[in-house]
PDB file of C-alpha atoms in Angstrom:
ATOM      1  CA  UNK A 970       0.044   0.337  -0.319  1.00 45.00           C
ATOM      2  CA  UNK A 971       2.777   2.462   0.589  1.00 41.00           C
ATOM      3  CA  UNK A 972       4.469   1.264  -2.028  1.00 44.00           C
ATOM      4  CA  UNK A 973       1.545   2.011  -4.118  1.00 36.00           C
ATOM      5  CA  UNK A 974       0.932   5.709  -2.651  1.00 35.00           C
ATOM      6  CA  UNK A 975       4.272   6.419  -2.692  1.00 34.00           C
ATOM      7  CA  UNK A 976       4.352   5.899  -6.507  1.00 34.00           C
ATOM      8  CA  UNK A 977       1.271   7.684  -7.232  1.00 33.00           C
ATOM      9  CA  UNK A 978       3.048  10.887  -4.947  1.00 34.00           C
ATOM     10  CA  UNK A 979       5.115  10.257  -8.195  1.00 36.00           C
ATOM     11  CA  UNK A 980       3.458   9.996 -10.773  1.00 33.00           C
ATOM     12  CA  UNK A 981       1.748  13.169 -10.179  1.00 34.00           C
ATOM     13  CA  UNK A 982       3.900  14.864  -8.718  1.00 33.00           C
ATOM     14  CA  UNK A 983       6.237  14.284 -12.389  1.00 32.00           C
ATOM     15  CA  UNK A 984       2.917  14.887 -14.369  1.00 31.00           C
ATOM     16  CA  UNK A 985       1.772  18.310 -12.797  1.00 32.00           C
ATOM     17  CA  UNK A 986       5.255  20.289 -14.414  1.00 34.00           C
ATOM     18  CA  UNK A 987       5.139  21.783 -17.312  1.00 34.00           C
ATOM     19  CA  UNK A 988       8.558  22.209 -19.958  1.00 39.00           C
ATOM     20  CA  UNK A 989       7.019  25.750 -18.199  1.00 48.00           C
ATOM     21  CA  UNK A 990       7.887  25.184 -14.993  1.00 57.00           C
ATOM     22  CA  UNK A 991      11.583  23.412 -15.970  1.00 58.00           C
ATOM     23  CA  UNK A 992      15.004  25.081 -15.198  1.00 60.00           C
ATOM     24  CA  UNK A 993      17.828  23.723 -16.048  1.00 50.00           C
ATOM     25  CA  UNK A 994      21.449  24.537 -14.351  1.00 57.00           C
ATOM     26  CA  UNK A 995      24.076  26.183 -16.662  1.00 61.00           C
ATOM     27  CA  UNK A 996      25.746  22.683 -16.999  1.00 65.00           C
ATOM     28  CA  UNK A 997      22.527  21.306 -18.931  1.00 58.00           C
ATOM     29  CA  UNK A 998      21.867  23.787 -20.882  1.00 58.00           C
ATOM     30  CA  UNK A 999      25.298  24.160 -21.935  1.00 57.00           C
ATOM     31  CA  UNK A1000      25.037  21.115 -23.159  1.00 58.00           C
ATOM     32  CA  UNK A1001      21.992  21.101 -24.784  1.00 60.00           C
ATOM     33  CA  UNK A1002      22.647  24.478 -26.384  1.00 64.00           C
ATOM     34  CA  UNK A1003      20.600  26.111 -24.493  1.00 75.00           C
ATOM     35  CA  UNK A1004      22.553  29.665 -23.692  1.00 85.00           C
ATOM     36  CA  UNK A1005      20.308  32.501 -22.810  1.00 90.00           C
ATOM     37  CA  UNK A1006      22.087  35.235 -25.193  1.00 91.00           C
ATOM     38  CA  UNK A1007      23.667  38.218 -24.324  1.00 91.00           C
ATOM     39  CA  UNK A1008      22.807  41.524 -25.817  1.00 91.00           C
ATOM     40  CA  UNK A1009      25.728  41.653 -29.188  1.00 90.00           C
ATOM     41  CA  UNK A1010      27.191  37.946 -28.762  1.00 89.00           C
ATOM     42  CA  UNK A1011      25.164  36.828 -31.700  1.00 86.00           C
ATOM     43  CA  UNK A1012      27.609  39.172 -33.455  1.00 89.00           C
ATOM     44  CA  UNK A1013      30.549  37.353 -31.853  1.00 87.00           C
ATOM     45  CA  UNK A1014      32.786  35.030 -33.918  1.00 91.00           C
ATOM     46  CA  UNK A1015      32.783  33.343 -30.028  1.00 90.00           C
ATOM     47  CA  UNK A1016      30.227  30.766 -29.318  1.00 87.00           C
ATOM     48  CA  UNK A1017      26.789  31.651 -27.220  1.00 86.00           C
ATOM     49  CA  UNK A1018      28.041  30.346 -24.315  1.00 86.00           C
ATOM     50  CA  UNK A1019      31.675  31.349 -24.357  1.00 89.00           C
ATOM     51  CA  UNK A1020      30.120  34.601 -25.508  1.00 91.00           C
ATOM     52  CA  UNK A1021      27.679  35.560 -22.526  1.00 90.00           C
ATOM     53  CA  UNK A1022      31.127  33.798 -20.301  1.00 90.00           C
ATOM     54  CA  UNK A1023      32.970  36.232 -20.709  1.00 93.00           C
ATOM     55  CA  UNK A1024      30.253  38.645 -20.717  1.00 94.00           C
ATOM     56  CA  UNK A1025      29.666  38.007 -17.494  1.00 94.00           C
ATOM     57  CA  UNK A1026      32.627  38.153 -15.794  1.00 94.00           C
ATOM     58  CA  UNK A1027      33.433  41.316 -17.719  1.00 95.00           C
ATOM     59  CA  UNK A1028      30.230  42.792 -16.375  1.00 95.00           C
ATOM     60  CA  UNK A1029      31.535  41.696 -12.921  1.00 94.00           C
ATOM     61  CA  UNK A1030      34.252  42.896 -13.037  1.00 93.00           C
ATOM     62  CA  UNK A1031      33.783  46.450 -14.118  1.00 95.00           C
ATOM     63  CA  UNK A1032      30.610  47.242 -12.502  1.00 94.00           C
ATOM     64  CA  UNK A1033      32.222  46.013  -8.622  1.00 91.00           C
ATOM     65  CA  UNK A1034      32.434  48.328  -5.074  1.00 91.00           C
ATOM     66  CA  UNK A1035      34.260  47.432  -2.199  1.00 91.00           C
ATOM     67  CA  UNK A1036      31.635  48.717   0.140  1.00 92.00           C
ATOM     68  CA  UNK A1037      32.760  51.331   2.400  1.00 92.00           C
ATOM     69  CA  UNK A1038      31.214  49.658   5.294  1.00 92.00           C
ATOM     70  CA  UNK A1039      33.081  46.239   4.157  1.00 91.00           C
ATOM     71  CA  UNK A1040      36.115  47.931   3.949  1.00 91.00           C
ATOM     72  CA  UNK A1041      36.432  50.123   7.432  1.00 92.00           C
ATOM     73  CA  UNK A1042      36.047  45.994   8.748  1.00 92.00           C
ATOM     74  CA  UNK A1043      38.684  44.963   7.340  1.00 91.00           C
ATOM     75  CA  UNK A1044      35.392  42.412   6.155  1.00 92.00           C
ATOM     76  CA  UNK A1045      37.291  40.272   3.019  1.00 93.00           C
ATOM     77  CA  UNK A1046      35.349  36.244   1.340  1.00 94.00           C
ATOM     78  CA  UNK A1047      33.908  34.579  -1.145  1.00 95.00           C
ATOM     79  CA  UNK A1048      29.812  35.516  -1.936  1.00 96.00           C
ATOM     80  CA  UNK A1049      28.143  32.485  -3.570  1.00 95.00           C
ATOM     81  CA  UNK A1050      25.346  33.888  -6.248  1.00 96.00           C
ATOM     82  CA  UNK A1051      22.652  31.802  -7.135  1.00 95.00           C
ATOM     83  CA  UNK A1052      19.880  32.781 -10.933  1.00 95.00           C
ATOM     84  CA  UNK A1053      18.509  32.882 -13.373  1.00 93.00           C
ATOM     85  CA  UNK A1054      17.702  33.905 -16.697  1.00 94.00           C
ATOM     86  CA  UNK A1055      14.408  33.486 -16.420  1.00 94.00           C
ATOM     87  CA  UNK A1056      12.440  32.714 -19.651  1.00 93.00           C
ATOM     88  CA  UNK A1057      11.567  36.753 -19.957  1.00 95.00           C
ATOM     89  CA  UNK A1058      15.412  37.472 -20.040  1.00 95.00           C
ATOM     90  CA  UNK A1059      16.020  39.355 -16.843  1.00 96.00           C
ATOM     91  CA  UNK A1060      17.524  38.643 -14.206  1.00 96.00           C
ATOM     92  CA  UNK A1061      16.416  36.520 -10.624  1.00 96.00           C
ATOM     93  CA  UNK A1062      18.511  36.594  -7.502  1.00 96.00           C
ATOM     94  CA  UNK A1063      17.091  33.111  -6.133  1.00 95.00           C
ATOM     95  CA  UNK A1064      20.369  32.623  -3.558  1.00 96.00           C
ATOM     96  CA  UNK A1065      22.661  33.685  -1.423  1.00 97.00           C
ATOM     97  CA  UNK A1066      25.562  32.533   0.684  1.00 96.00           C
ATOM     98  CA  UNK A1067      28.555  33.496   1.940  1.00 90.00           C
ATOM     99  CA  UNK A1068      31.006  36.178   4.295  1.00 87.00           C
ATOM    100  CA  UNK A1069      29.242  38.736   5.594  1.00 93.00           C
ATOM    101  CA  UNK A1070      25.924  40.512   4.390  1.00 95.00           C
ATOM    102  CA  UNK A1071      27.291  44.001   3.147  1.00 94.00           C
ATOM    103  CA  UNK A1072      29.106  41.928   0.610  1.00 95.00           C
ATOM    104  CA  UNK A1073      26.684  39.910   0.006  1.00 96.00           C
ATOM    105  CA  UNK A1074      24.264  42.709  -0.997  1.00 96.00           C
ATOM    106  CA  UNK A1075      27.448  44.239  -3.736  1.00 95.00           C
ATOM    107  CA  UNK A1076      27.477  40.322  -5.123  1.00 96.00           C
ATOM    108  CA  UNK A1077      23.672  41.100  -5.771  1.00 97.00           C
ATOM    109  CA  UNK A1078      23.122  44.890  -6.891  1.00 96.00           C
ATOM    110  CA  UNK A1079      26.329  43.219  -9.374  1.00 96.00           C
ATOM    111  CA  UNK A1080      24.247  40.722 -10.357  1.00 96.00           C
ATOM    112  CA  UNK A1081      20.898  42.699 -10.932  1.00 97.00           C
ATOM    113  CA  UNK A1082      23.042  45.115 -12.998  1.00 97.00           C
ATOM    114  CA  UNK A1083      23.208  42.081 -15.889  1.00 96.00           C
ATOM    115  CA  UNK A1084      21.299  43.511 -18.579  1.00 96.00           C
ATOM    116  CA  UNK A1085      18.029  41.800 -20.290  1.00 96.00           C
ATOM    117  CA  UNK A1086      18.909  39.176 -23.008  1.00 95.00           C
ATOM    118  CA  UNK A1087      17.217  37.404 -24.579  1.00 94.00           C
ATOM    119  CA  UNK A1088      16.133  34.199 -23.360  1.00 93.00           C
ATOM    120  CA  UNK A1089      17.299  30.262 -23.292  1.00 89.00           C
ATOM    121  CA  UNK A1090      15.111  28.013 -25.803  1.00 87.00           C
ATOM    122  CA  UNK A1091      14.013  24.991 -25.588  1.00 84.00           C
ATOM    123  CA  UNK A1092      13.417  24.434 -29.748  1.00 83.00           C
ATOM    124  CA  UNK A1093      10.598  27.670 -30.355  1.00 86.00           C
ATOM    125  CA  UNK A1094       9.977  28.674 -26.401  1.00 89.00           C
ATOM    126  CA  UNK A1095      12.252  30.751 -23.921  1.00 91.00           C
ATOM    127  CA  UNK A1096      13.107  28.325 -21.308  1.00 89.00           C
ATOM    128  CA  UNK A1097      14.731  29.983 -17.467  1.00 90.00           C
ATOM    129  CA  UNK A1098      18.752  28.986 -16.915  1.00 89.00           C
ATOM    130  CA  UNK A1099      20.481  29.013 -13.526  1.00 90.00           C
ATOM    131  CA  UNK A1100      24.499  29.561 -12.575  1.00 92.00           C
ATOM    132  CA  UNK A1101      26.045  29.648  -9.526  1.00 93.00           C
ATOM    133  CA  UNK A1102      28.488  32.113  -9.698  1.00 93.00           C
ATOM    134  CA  UNK A1103      31.020  33.134  -7.192  1.00 94.00           C
ATOM    135  CA  UNK A1104      32.700  36.490  -6.776  1.00 93.00           C
ATOM    136  CA  UNK A1105      35.533  36.504  -4.377  1.00 92.00           C
ATOM    137  CA  UNK A1106      36.301  39.857  -1.760  1.00 91.00           C
ATOM    138  CA  UNK A1107      39.863  40.397  -0.819  1.00 89.00           C
ATOM    139  CA  UNK A1108      40.603  43.740   0.951  1.00 81.00           C
ATOM    140  CA  UNK A1109      42.677  46.420  -1.357  1.00 76.00           C
ATOM    141  CA  UNK A1110      45.996  46.420   0.085  1.00 72.00           C
TER     142      UNK A1110
END
C-alpha cells in the first residue's frame, strides 16, 4: 500500500510539471546548446556560451565596488550567488551565501545590473537557465 501511494505521488508530481516550469542548470543548458544570448553576442565570433561567460566576467569586473563599510571593517570572503535568466531574459537572484551581508548586498547589486537579454530557448519556447557564480572580495592593500 505504501509503495502504491509513493508511486502515485511521484507520478502525479512529475505529471504536474509542465515545460513552462523547467529551469535548466548552466551545465545542462550548455550540453543541450541552450544559453541566454547576452546583448551583442549574436555578432560575436565566440560561441554563445563562451560569449555569455566572457560578458558575465567583464560585467562583474566593471561593476565591482568594494563597499566602504566592508573596507572599514576589514571584511573579505567569497559570496556565492545563484540566479536565473528567466523566460523573459531578466535576471532573478535566487540565493546568496557566504561572507558578510555587506558583501552579499554588493554581489546582489552586481548581478541585478546584468542587462536584459534573449532568453535560452528549448525548441522555440523560452526557458529559464540557472547560474551559480562565486564572487571573491579581497580587501585592497
